[in-house]
PDB file of C-alpha atoms and ligand atoms in Angstrom:
ATOM      1  CA  UNK A1180     -58.082  12.425   9.308  1.00 87.00           C
ATOM      2  CA  UNK A1181     -54.832  14.198   8.688  1.00 90.00           C
ATOM      3  CA  UNK A1182     -52.188  12.770   6.480  1.00 95.00           C
ATOM      4  CA  UNK A1183     -49.199  11.322   8.412  1.00 96.00           C
ATOM      5  CA  UNK A1184     -45.751  12.590   7.324  1.00 97.00           C
ATOM      6  CA  UNK A1185     -43.821   9.284   7.336  1.00 97.00           C
ATOM      7  CA  UNK A1186     -40.482  10.624   8.665  1.00 96.00           C
ATOM      8  CA  UNK A1187     -42.340  12.164  11.626  1.00 96.00           C
ATOM      9  CA  UNK A1188     -43.499   8.631  12.644  1.00 97.00           C
ATOM     10  CA  UNK A1189     -39.937   7.650  13.554  1.00 95.00           C
ATOM     11  CA  UNK A1190     -39.973  10.285  16.323  1.00 96.00           C
ATOM     12  CA  UNK A1191     -43.366   9.187  17.696  1.00 96.00           C
ATOM     13  CA  UNK A1192     -43.535   7.053  20.852  1.00 96.00           C
ATOM     14  CA  UNK A1193     -42.953   3.461  19.783  1.00 97.00           C
ATOM     15  CA  UNK A1194     -42.805   4.833  16.219  1.00 97.00           C
ATOM     16  CA  UNK A1195     -46.550   4.480  16.175  1.00 98.00           C
ATOM     17  CA  UNK A1196     -49.437   6.802  15.557  1.00 97.00           C
ATOM     18  CA  UNK A1197     -53.012   5.727  16.408  1.00 97.00           C
ATOM     19  CA  UNK A1198     -55.941   7.665  14.992  1.00 96.00           C
ATOM     20  CA  UNK A1199     -59.466   7.426  16.308  1.00 96.00           C
ATOM     21  CA  UNK A1200     -62.041   7.521  13.529  1.00 97.00           C
ATOM     22  CA  UNK A1201     -65.512   8.838  13.824  1.00 97.00           C
ATOM     23  CA  UNK A1202     -66.468  10.429  10.614  1.00 97.00           C
ATOM     24  CA  UNK A1203     -68.090   9.892   7.202  1.00 97.00           C
ATOM     25  CA  UNK A1204     -65.412   8.875   4.550  1.00 96.00           C
ATOM     26  CA  UNK A1205     -65.602  10.931   1.322  1.00 94.00           C
ATOM     27  CA  UNK A1206     -67.055   8.813  -1.451  1.00 94.00           C
ATOM     28  CA  UNK A1207     -68.401   6.093   0.966  1.00 95.00           C
ATOM     29  CA  UNK A1208     -72.150   6.242   1.385  1.00 94.00           C
ATOM     30  CA  UNK A1209     -72.845   5.140   4.915  1.00 96.00           C
ATOM     31  CA  UNK A1210     -75.791   5.653   7.177  1.00 97.00           C
ATOM     32  CA  UNK A1211     -73.568   6.138  10.276  1.00 97.00           C
ATOM     33  CA  UNK A1212     -70.095   7.665  10.574  1.00 97.00           C
ATOM     34  CA  UNK A1213     -67.301   5.215  10.237  1.00 98.00           C
ATOM     35  CA  UNK A1214     -66.114   4.442  13.773  1.00 98.00           C
ATOM     36  CA  UNK A1215     -62.999   2.712  14.759  1.00 98.00           C
ATOM     37  CA  UNK A1216     -59.166   3.284  14.688  1.00 98.00           C
ATOM     38  CA  UNK A1217     -56.283   3.212  12.338  1.00 98.00           C
ATOM     39  CA  UNK A1218     -52.805   2.383  13.764  1.00 98.00           C
ATOM     40  CA  UNK A1219     -49.552   3.017  11.826  1.00 98.00           C
ATOM     41  CA  UNK A1220     -46.309   1.773  13.025  1.00 98.00           C
ATOM     42  CA  UNK A1221     -42.925   2.539  11.387  1.00 97.00           C
ATOM     43  CA  UNK A1222     -40.608  -0.541  10.969  1.00 96.00           C
ATOM     44  CA  UNK A1223     -37.666   1.137   9.204  1.00 95.00           C
ATOM     45  CA  UNK A1224     -38.274  -0.084   5.660  1.00 94.00           C
ATOM     46  CA  UNK A1225     -42.047  -0.649   5.901  1.00 95.00           C
ATOM     47  CA  UNK A1226     -45.133   0.521   7.604  1.00 96.00           C
ATOM     48  CA  UNK A1227     -47.413  -1.723   9.408  1.00 97.00           C
ATOM     49  CA  UNK A1228     -50.968  -0.410   9.150  1.00 97.00           C
ATOM     50  CA  UNK A1229     -53.835  -1.913  11.015  1.00 97.00           C
ATOM     51  CA  UNK A1230     -57.472  -0.874  11.117  1.00 97.00           C
ATOM     52  CA  UNK A1231     -60.663  -1.737  12.847  1.00 98.00           C
ATOM     53  CA  UNK A1232     -63.758   0.099  11.828  1.00 98.00           C
ATOM     54  CA  UNK A1233     -67.504  -0.339  11.205  1.00 98.00           C
ATOM     55  CA  UNK A1234     -70.375   1.538   9.755  1.00 98.00           C
ATOM     56  CA  UNK A1235     -73.935   0.832   8.613  1.00 97.00           C
ATOM     57  CA  UNK A1236     -74.592   0.870   4.937  1.00 97.00           C
ATOM     58  CA  UNK A1237     -77.891   0.425   2.970  1.00 96.00           C
ATOM     59  CA  UNK A1238     -77.851  -2.473   0.627  1.00 95.00           C
ATOM     60  CA  UNK A1239     -80.424  -3.638  -1.951  1.00 95.00           C
ATOM     61  CA  UNK A1240     -81.233  -7.315  -1.975  1.00 95.00           C
ATOM     62  CA  UNK A1241     -80.110  -8.993  -5.239  1.00 93.00           C
ATOM     63  CA  UNK A1242     -83.159 -11.250  -5.133  1.00 93.00           C
ATOM     64  CA  UNK A1243     -86.170  -9.191  -3.964  1.00 94.00           C
ATOM     65  CA  UNK A1244     -84.803  -5.751  -4.587  1.00 94.00           C
ATOM     66  CA  UNK A1245     -85.693  -4.632  -1.030  1.00 94.00           C
ATOM     67  CA  UNK A1246     -83.383  -2.497   0.866  1.00 95.00           C
ATOM     68  CA  UNK A1247     -81.856  -3.543   4.096  1.00 96.00           C
ATOM     69  CA  UNK A1248     -79.152  -2.286   6.450  1.00 96.00           C
ATOM     70  CA  UNK A1249     -75.854  -4.004   6.557  1.00 96.00           C
ATOM     71  CA  UNK A1250     -73.025  -3.624   9.190  1.00 96.00           C
ATOM     72  CA  UNK A1251     -69.843  -3.184   7.257  1.00 96.00           C
ATOM     73  CA  UNK A1252     -66.847  -4.089   9.402  1.00 97.00           C
ATOM     74  CA  UNK A1253     -63.094  -3.937   8.741  1.00 97.00           C
ATOM     75  CA  UNK A1254     -60.407  -5.647  10.801  1.00 97.00           C
ATOM     76  CA  UNK A1255     -57.372  -5.756   8.847  1.00 96.00           C
ATOM     77  CA  UNK A1256     -53.617  -5.383   8.784  1.00 95.00           C
ATOM     78  CA  UNK A1257     -51.389  -4.401   5.827  1.00 94.00           C
ATOM     79  CA  UNK A1258     -47.718  -3.956   5.185  1.00 93.00           C
ATOM     80  CA  UNK A1259     -46.731  -0.952   3.155  1.00 94.00           C
ATOM     81  CA  UNK A1260     -43.180  -0.935   1.929  1.00 92.00           C
ATOM     82  CA  UNK A1261     -41.173   2.177   1.919  1.00 93.00           C
ATOM     83  CA  UNK A1262     -39.219   2.501  -1.248  1.00 87.00           C
ATOM     84  CA  UNK A1263     -37.343   5.391  -2.796  1.00 84.00           C
ATOM     85  CA  UNK A1264     -38.543   4.129  -6.143  1.00 79.00           C
ATOM     86  CA  UNK A1265     -42.178   3.969  -5.288  1.00 69.00           C
ATOM     87  CA  UNK A1266     -44.317   5.185  -8.170  1.00 61.00           C
ATOM     88  CA  UNK A1267     -41.398   4.765 -10.580  1.00 58.00           C
ATOM     89  CA  UNK A1268     -41.842   2.049 -13.130  1.00 54.00           C
ATOM     90  CA  UNK A1269     -39.047   2.870 -15.722  1.00 51.00           C
ATOM     91  CA  UNK A1270     -35.502   1.547 -15.772  1.00 50.00           C
ATOM     92  CA  UNK A1271     -35.937  -0.968 -13.038  1.00 50.00           C
ATOM     93  CA  UNK A1272     -33.509  -3.989 -13.036  1.00 54.00           C
ATOM     94  CA  UNK A1273     -35.097  -7.255 -13.761  1.00 52.00           C
ATOM     95  CA  UNK A1274     -34.815  -8.627 -10.242  1.00 54.00           C
ATOM     96  CA  UNK A1275     -36.536  -5.580  -8.985  1.00 51.00           C
ATOM     97  CA  UNK A1276     -39.491  -5.978 -11.408  1.00 53.00           C
ATOM     98  CA  UNK A1277     -40.048  -9.464 -10.057  1.00 48.00           C
ATOM     99  CA  UNK A1278     -39.870  -8.313  -6.468  1.00 51.00           C
ATOM    100  CA  UNK A1279     -42.280  -5.446  -7.163  1.00 48.00           C
ATOM    101  CA  UNK A1280     -44.974  -7.869  -8.146  1.00 48.00           C
ATOM    102  CA  UNK A1281     -45.154  -9.153  -4.679  1.00 51.00           C
ATOM    103  CA  UNK A1282     -45.497  -5.747  -3.081  1.00 48.00           C
ATOM    104  CA  UNK A1283     -49.084  -4.865  -2.470  1.00 61.00           C
ATOM    105  CA  UNK A1284     -48.357  -1.208  -2.008  1.00 82.00           C
ATOM    106  CA  UNK A1285     -45.236   1.037  -1.632  1.00 89.00           C
ATOM    107  CA  UNK A1286     -44.768   4.600  -0.514  1.00 93.00           C
ATOM    108  CA  UNK A1287     -41.865   6.956  -0.570  1.00 93.00           C
ATOM    109  CA  UNK A1288     -39.930   6.921   2.797  1.00 94.00           C
ATOM    110  CA  UNK A1289     -40.188  10.731   2.976  1.00 94.00           C
ATOM    111  CA  UNK A1290     -43.794  10.907   1.648  1.00 95.00           C
ATOM    112  CA  UNK A1291     -47.148  10.887   3.374  1.00 96.00           C
ATOM    113  CA  UNK A1292     -49.565   8.113   4.476  1.00 96.00           C
ATOM    114  CA  UNK A1293     -53.239   8.951   4.037  1.00 96.00           C
ATOM    115  CA  UNK A1294     -55.341   7.194   6.607  1.00 96.00           C
ATOM    116  CA  UNK A1295     -58.658   8.319   5.084  1.00 95.00           C
ATOM    117  CA  UNK A1296     -57.855   6.936   1.705  1.00 94.00           C
ATOM    118  CA  UNK A1297     -56.436   3.743   3.250  1.00 95.00           C
ATOM    119  CA  UNK A1298     -59.554   3.101   5.322  1.00 96.00           C
ATOM    120  CA  UNK A1299     -61.867   3.992   2.362  1.00 96.00           C
ATOM    121  CA  UNK A1300     -60.113   1.261   0.280  1.00 94.00           C
ATOM    122  CA  UNK A1301     -60.473  -1.284   3.117  1.00 95.00           C
ATOM    123  CA  UNK A1302     -64.159  -0.533   3.520  1.00 96.00           C
ATOM    124  CA  UNK A1303     -64.745  -0.823  -0.196  1.00 94.00           C
ATOM    125  CA  UNK A1304     -63.052  -4.244  -0.263  1.00 93.00           C
ATOM    126  CA  UNK A1305     -65.580  -5.315   2.407  1.00 94.00           C
ATOM    127  CA  UNK A1306     -68.705  -4.217   0.573  1.00 93.00           C
ATOM    128  CA  UNK A1307     -70.767  -7.433  -0.038  1.00 91.00           C
ATOM    129  CA  UNK A1308     -70.533  -8.441  -3.675  1.00 89.00           C
ATOM    130  CA  UNK A1309     -73.751 -10.523  -3.289  1.00 91.00           C
ATOM    131  CA  UNK A1310     -76.358  -8.630  -1.330  1.00 93.00           C
ATOM    132  CA  UNK A1311     -79.142 -10.660   0.270  1.00 93.00           C
ATOM    133  CA  UNK A1312     -81.544  -9.394   2.709  1.00 94.00           C
ATOM    134  CA  UNK A1313     -81.752 -12.974   4.124  1.00 91.00           C
ATOM    135  CA  UNK A1314     -80.001 -16.104   3.135  1.00 89.00           C
ATOM    136  CA  UNK A1315     -83.385 -17.593   2.636  1.00 92.00           C
ATOM    137  CA  UNK A1316     -84.784 -14.681   0.751  1.00 93.00           C
ATOM    138  CA  UNK A1317     -87.301 -16.126  -1.735  1.00 90.00           C
ATOM    139  CA  UNK A1318     -86.807 -13.466  -4.288  1.00 90.00           C
ATOM    140  CA  UNK A1319     -89.516 -11.228  -5.683  1.00 81.00           C
ATOM    141  CA  UNK A1320     -92.773 -12.598  -4.379  1.00 69.00           C
ATOM    142  CA  UNK A1321     -95.518 -13.239  -6.763  1.00 64.00           C
ATOM    143  CA  UNK A1322     -98.081 -13.926  -4.092  1.00 54.00           C
ATOM    144  CA  UNK A1323     -99.841 -10.903  -2.713  1.00 51.00           C
ATOM    145  CA  UNK A1324     -98.978 -11.523   0.971  1.00 49.00           C
ATOM    146  CA  UNK A1325     -95.818  -9.320   1.075  1.00 48.00           C
ATOM    147  CA  UNK A1326     -96.001  -7.251  -1.968  1.00 44.00           C
ATOM    148  CA  UNK A1327     -96.588  -3.674  -0.686  1.00 48.00           C
ATOM    149  CA  UNK A1328     -94.287  -3.200   2.241  1.00 50.00           C
ATOM    150  CA  UNK A1329     -91.113  -1.185   2.001  1.00 52.00           C
ATOM    151  CA  UNK A1330     -91.546   0.990  -1.083  1.00 53.00           C
ATOM    152  CA  UNK A1331     -88.504   1.680  -3.101  1.00 56.00           C
ATOM    153  CA  UNK A1332     -87.367   5.200  -2.331  1.00 60.00           C
ATOM    154  CA  UNK A1333     -84.714   7.629  -3.559  1.00 62.00           C
ATOM    155  CA  UNK A1334     -81.897   5.900  -1.755  1.00 65.00           C
ATOM    156  CA  UNK A1335     -81.655   3.864  -4.915  1.00 67.00           C
ATOM    157  CA  UNK A1336     -79.757   6.622  -6.505  1.00 67.00           C
ATOM    158  CA  UNK A1337     -77.097   6.712  -3.710  1.00 70.00           C
ATOM    159  CA  UNK A1338     -76.728   2.990  -3.973  1.00 70.00           C
ATOM    160  CA  UNK A1339     -76.135   3.113  -7.577  1.00 70.00           C
ATOM    161  CA  UNK A1340     -73.448   5.667  -6.861  1.00 71.00           C
ATOM    162  CA  UNK A1341     -71.806   3.263  -4.383  1.00 71.00           C
ATOM    163  CA  UNK A1342     -71.824   0.526  -7.015  1.00 73.00           C
ATOM    164  CA  UNK A1343     -69.995   2.721  -9.435  1.00 72.00           C
ATOM    165  CA  UNK A1344     -67.239   3.241  -6.969  1.00 72.00           C
ATOM    166  CA  UNK A1345     -66.700  -0.504  -6.475  1.00 71.00           C
ATOM    167  CA  UNK A1346     -63.271  -1.532  -7.787  1.00 65.00           C
ATOM    168  CA  UNK A1347     -63.256  -3.769 -10.776  1.00 55.00           C
TER     169      UNK A1347
HETATM  170 ZN1   ZN B 877     -84.357 -10.238  -0.341  1.00 72.84          ZN
END
């Protein structure tokens, strides 16, 4: 996805750009391309960004350690403020500092919006923190009935890579 030059948006029909997504996102390990759309609308002093997307990822069950596929879906909307002082933290008046705490994200009015990075962040936020192959997963079975299916394979490595990219 190409970066969007924010001033250009004001000249677009309805000040809106909609991007169809069907690609693998850099840094996000998915079995299928991320499919969906990102919509960016310019509202003067802020951008309204919404996105719907989905992809299949491979998870490892926290209880039984077997791998399973999970459908990762995003359906979200975010306000991004346009502020001349975005990315500047020095010499702000006090009132400004208080206000800044409420702002989730700001961009320069004459800067760029990066839909790929934005969607990547949204997908990461949806990664399941607790991964269970089944709500009733009994954990690692000690009986010999189900012991030898689904051998662990080298996708472990890529899963570890995903975990390292999780924020916090
Ligand atoms: Zn399990």
